[in-house]
């Protein structure tokens, strides 16, 4: 799902790497990162041009995919280019303006693998076209894109299931490592972290919840 060109060599049948995660779910979102930049005479001139370029990206993606597309600007950067040996005085006033963000496309659960693949292909094509067009004209906003990833839009909605699985694993470990004479109990447990996700494929996303706990034998308090 990358936008970069590559050469492929056939190496036999595809073998899937086992997913290392606490829970594997079906993704419901496609996300691709982008950057769009332009050299302008100032921020006041550059930002509106980049805003229109982002709106064009969203509109073309929506029209090609036939579905709502979310565009989320994340950051803006402003850099003064290094002065050139042969330059006009007005060039010293120019500023490189860059906007970074993500484009998000829904993946409804009702879509089968082929419909999901079609959305990836269409989104990739739109990104390729805009990236190519932005390099044909000087002084035009330039686009670069990352890799299209299939993700879960609300990973925290799976927190309860992940906690239940964690508790089950702790009980299983305590039963296996302890004994009737010295049963193991949770004696220290830190707060659970955020739900982390790792994209695997169009059909799988691995979710992980990190919780640090310590098991030990409960010791009776010392006699007074």
Short mmCIF file of C-alpha atoms in Angstrom, two decimals:
data_model
loop_
_atom_site.label_atom_id
_atom_site.label_comp_id
_atom_site.label_asym_id
_atom_site.label_seq_id
_atom_site.Cartn_x
_atom_site.Cartn_y
_atom_site.Cartn_z
CA UNK A 1 0.00 0.00 0.00
CA UNK A 2 3.01 2.31 -0.37
CA UNK A 3 3.27 5.15 -2.89
CA UNK A 4 6.94 4.46 -3.55
CA UNK A 5 8.12 2.56 -6.63
CA UNK A 6 9.75 -0.82 -6.05
CA UNK A 7 10.91 -3.92 -7.90
CA UNK A 8 9.51 -7.24 -6.77
CA UNK A 9 11.03 -10.71 -7.11
CA UNK A 10 8.85 -13.83 -6.85
CA UNK A 11 9.97 -15.91 -3.90
CA UNK A 12 7.28 -18.57 -3.61
CA UNK A 13 3.98 -18.69 -1.75
CA UNK A 14 3.03 -15.90 0.64
CA UNK A 15 3.60 -16.74 4.28
CA UNK A 16 1.89 -14.59 6.88
CA UNK A 17 3.90 -13.50 9.91
CA UNK A 18 2.08 -14.36 13.17
CA UNK A 19 0.39 -11.32 14.71
CA UNK A 20 1.88 -10.47 18.11
CA UNK A 21 -0.93 -8.63 19.90
CA UNK A 22 -3.39 -9.05 22.78
CA UNK A 23 -6.39 -8.75 20.45
CA UNK A 24 -6.79 -8.83 16.66
CA UNK A 25 -9.72 -6.91 15.14
CA UNK A 26 -10.87 -5.80 11.70
CA UNK A 27 -9.84 -2.27 10.68
CA UNK A 28 -12.51 0.33 9.95
CA UNK A 29 -10.39 3.20 8.63
CA UNK A 30 -7.81 3.95 5.92
CA UNK A 31 -5.30 6.65 6.78
CA UNK A 32 -2.52 8.22 4.72
CA UNK A 33 -0.23 11.02 5.89
CA UNK A 34 0.65 13.93 3.63
CA UNK A 35 2.76 17.07 3.49
CA UNK A 36 2.13 19.99 1.18
CA UNK A 37 4.64 22.83 0.87
CA UNK A 38 5.15 26.06 -1.03
CA UNK A 39 7.65 28.90 -1.20
CA UNK A 40 5.78 32.18 -0.85
CA UNK A 41 6.49 35.83 -0.15
CA UNK A 42 5.03 35.46 3.33
CA UNK A 43 2.82 33.42 5.62
CA UNK A 44 -0.22 35.53 4.69
CA UNK A 45 0.19 34.51 1.05
CA UNK A 46 1.33 30.91 1.55
CA UNK A 47 -1.20 29.54 4.03
CA UNK A 48 -4.36 30.30 1.98
CA UNK A 49 -2.79 28.60 -1.05
CA UNK A 50 -2.00 25.50 1.01
CA UNK A 51 -5.51 25.51 2.45
CA UNK A 52 -6.98 25.47 -1.06
CA UNK A 53 -4.58 22.67 -2.05
CA UNK A 54 -5.74 20.59 0.94
CA UNK A 55 -9.38 21.23 0.07
CA UNK A 56 -8.67 20.08 -3.50
CA UNK A 57 -7.06 16.89 -2.14
CA UNK A 58 -10.13 16.18 -0.01
CA UNK A 59 -12.58 16.96 -2.82
CA UNK A 60 -10.80 14.81 -5.43
CA UNK A 61 -10.52 11.90 -2.99
CA UNK A 62 -14.22 12.17 -2.11
CA UNK A 63 -15.28 12.26 -5.76
CA UNK A 64 -13.05 9.31 -6.72
CA UNK A 65 -14.07 7.13 -3.77
CA UNK A 66 -17.74 8.08 -3.64
CA UNK A 67 -17.66 8.39 0.15
CA UNK A 68 -16.94 10.99 2.82
CA UNK A 69 -13.23 11.68 3.33
CA UNK A 70 -11.81 13.33 6.44
CA UNK A 71 -8.85 15.70 6.18
CA UNK A 72 -7.02 16.48 9.42
CA UNK A 73 -4.26 19.13 9.31
CA UNK A 74 -1.79 18.44 12.12
CA UNK A 75 1.04 20.93 11.95
CA UNK A 76 2.40 23.95 10.08
CA UNK A 77 6.06 24.81 9.57
CA UNK A 78 7.68 28.01 8.36
CA UNK A 79 11.33 28.04 7.22
CA UNK A 80 13.44 30.74 5.63
CA UNK A 81 15.41 29.15 2.74
CA UNK A 82 19.18 29.59 2.82
CA UNK A 83 20.26 32.56 0.65
CA UNK A 84 21.61 31.68 -2.79
CA UNK A 85 24.72 33.20 -4.35
CA UNK A 86 22.79 34.45 -7.39
CA UNK A 87 19.44 35.70 -6.14
CA UNK A 88 17.21 38.73 -6.44
CA UNK A 89 16.57 40.92 -3.37
CA UNK A 90 12.91 39.89 -3.31
CA UNK A 91 13.97 36.22 -2.98
CA UNK A 92 15.29 36.99 0.52
CA UNK A 93 11.70 37.68 1.63
CA UNK A 94 10.41 34.26 0.60
CA UNK A 95 9.37 31.67 3.18
CA UNK A 96 8.89 27.92 2.82
CA UNK A 97 5.47 27.07 4.27
CA UNK A 98 4.56 23.41 4.94
CA UNK A 99 1.36 21.83 6.27
CA UNK A 100 1.35 18.22 7.53
CA UNK A 101 -1.78 16.16 8.04
CA UNK A 102 -3.67 12.95 7.40
CA UNK A 103 -6.42 11.87 5.03
CA UNK A 104 -8.94 9.37 6.46
CA UNK A 105 -11.36 7.13 4.56
CA UNK A 106 -13.94 4.88 6.30
CA UNK A 107 -13.85 1.09 5.88
CA UNK A 108 -17.36 -0.11 6.79
CA UNK A 109 -17.52 -3.62 8.23
CA UNK A 110 -19.82 -4.68 5.38
CA UNK A 111 -17.06 -4.23 2.77
CA UNK A 112 -15.40 -7.47 1.75
CA UNK A 113 -11.69 -7.81 0.96
CA UNK A 114 -12.08 -6.85 -2.70
CA UNK A 115 -14.07 -3.70 -1.95
CA UNK A 116 -11.49 -2.72 0.67
CA UNK A 117 -8.66 -3.31 -1.80
CA UNK A 118 -10.49 -1.16 -4.36
CA UNK A 119 -10.61 1.73 -1.88
CA UNK A 120 -6.89 1.42 -1.24
CA UNK A 121 -6.17 1.39 -4.98
CA UNK A 122 -8.36 4.41 -5.67
CA UNK A 123 -6.90 6.42 -2.79
CA UNK A 124 -3.37 5.53 -3.90
CA UNK A 125 -4.14 6.60 -7.47
CA UNK A 126 -5.48 9.99 -6.37
CA UNK A 127 -2.38 10.58 -4.24
CA UNK A 128 -0.09 9.56 -7.13
CA UNK A 129 -1.86 11.93 -9.51
CA UNK A 130 -1.73 14.92 -7.17
CA UNK A 131 1.90 14.26 -6.31
CA UNK A 132 2.81 14.10 -10.02
CA UNK A 133 0.77 17.19 -10.96
CA UNK A 134 2.26 19.23 -8.12
CA UNK A 135 5.75 18.75 -9.62
CA UNK A 136 4.84 19.83 -13.13
CA UNK A 137 4.54 23.52 -12.30
CA UNK A 138 7.00 25.66 -10.39
CA UNK A 139 5.46 27.83 -7.67
CA UNK A 140 2.67 25.29 -7.17
CA UNK A 141 2.03 23.57 -3.79
CA UNK A 142 3.98 20.31 -3.69
CA UNK A 143 2.48 17.16 -2.23
CA UNK A 144 4.23 14.16 -0.72
CA UNK A 145 2.38 11.15 0.73
CA UNK A 146 3.13 8.34 3.14
CA UNK A 147 1.89 4.76 3.11
CA UNK A 148 -1.82 3.95 3.20
CA UNK A 149 -2.57 2.08 6.46
CA UNK A 150 -5.66 0.21 7.63
CA UNK A 151 -6.40 1.10 11.26
CA UNK A 152 -9.05 1.15 13.98
CA UNK A 153 -10.67 4.57 14.35
CA UNK A 154 -11.49 4.11 18.07
CA UNK A 155 -8.92 1.75 19.63
CA UNK A 156 -9.99 2.73 23.16
CA UNK A 157 -13.40 1.15 22.55
CA UNK A 158 -11.65 -2.24 22.95
CA UNK A 159 -10.15 -1.41 26.38
CA UNK A 160 -12.68 -3.47 28.38
CA UNK A 161 -12.02 -6.59 26.28
CA UNK A 162 -8.27 -6.10 26.56
CA UNK A 163 -8.48 -5.75 30.35
CA UNK A 164 -10.54 -8.94 30.63
CA UNK A 165 -7.93 -10.79 28.58
CA UNK A 166 -5.15 -9.39 30.74
CA UNK A 167 -6.85 -10.52 33.96
CA UNK A 168 -7.36 -14.01 32.47
CA UNK A 169 -3.65 -14.24 31.57
CA UNK A 170 -2.58 -13.12 35.05
CA UNK A 171 -4.82 -15.74 36.68
CA UNK A 172 -3.51 -18.42 34.34
CA UNK A 173 0.10 -17.48 35.12
CA UNK A 174 -0.55 -17.38 38.88
CA UNK A 175 -2.18 -20.83 38.76
CA UNK A 176 0.65 -22.32 36.71
CA UNK A 177 3.56 -20.77 38.63
CA UNK A 178 2.11 -20.97 42.16
CA UNK A 179 1.24 -23.91 44.37
CA UNK A 180 -1.39 -24.72 47.04
CA UNK A 181 1.26 -24.11 49.72
CA UNK A 182 2.43 -20.83 48.16
CA UNK A 183 -0.30 -19.35 45.94
CA UNK A 184 0.59 -16.29 43.90
CA UNK A 185 -1.35 -13.05 44.11
CA UNK A 186 -1.08 -9.63 42.46
CA UNK A 187 0.82 -7.52 44.99
CA UNK A 188 1.53 -4.47 42.82
CA UNK A 189 -0.14 -3.17 39.65
CA UNK A 190 0.37 0.09 37.79
CA UNK A 191 -2.25 1.94 35.74
CA UNK A 192 -2.96 0.61 32.26
CA UNK A 193 -1.48 2.57 29.36
CA UNK A 194 -3.27 3.64 26.18
CA UNK A 195 -4.48 1.02 23.71
CA UNK A 196 -1.77 0.70 21.06
CA UNK A 197 -2.47 -0.54 17.56
CA UNK A 198 -0.27 -2.06 14.87
CA UNK A 199 -1.63 -2.37 11.32
CA UNK A 200 -1.17 -5.85 9.86
CA UNK A 201 -3.30 -6.04 6.72
CA UNK A 202 -6.63 -4.93 5.24
CA UNK A 203 -8.30 -7.52 7.46
CA UNK A 204 -6.29 -7.33 10.70
CA UNK A 205 -5.09 -4.79 13.23
CA UNK A 206 -3.27 -5.87 16.38
CA UNK A 207 -4.27 -4.13 19.62
CA UNK A 208 -2.12 -4.17 22.75
CA UNK A 209 -2.68 -2.85 26.26
CA UNK A 210 0.38 -2.61 28.50
CA UNK A 211 -0.22 -3.19 32.22
CA UNK A 212 2.68 -3.77 34.62
CA UNK A 213 1.83 -6.09 37.52
CA UNK A 214 3.90 -8.09 40.01
CA UNK A 215 2.93 -11.51 41.37
CA UNK A 216 4.18 -12.76 44.71
CA UNK A 217 3.26 -14.94 47.66
CA UNK A 218 1.32 -13.06 50.32
CA UNK A 219 3.35 -13.06 53.52
CA UNK A 220 1.57 -12.86 56.88
CA UNK A 221 2.38 -9.71 58.82
CA UNK A 222 5.06 -10.18 61.49
CA UNK A 223 3.78 -10.92 64.96
CA UNK A 224 3.93 -7.97 67.37
#
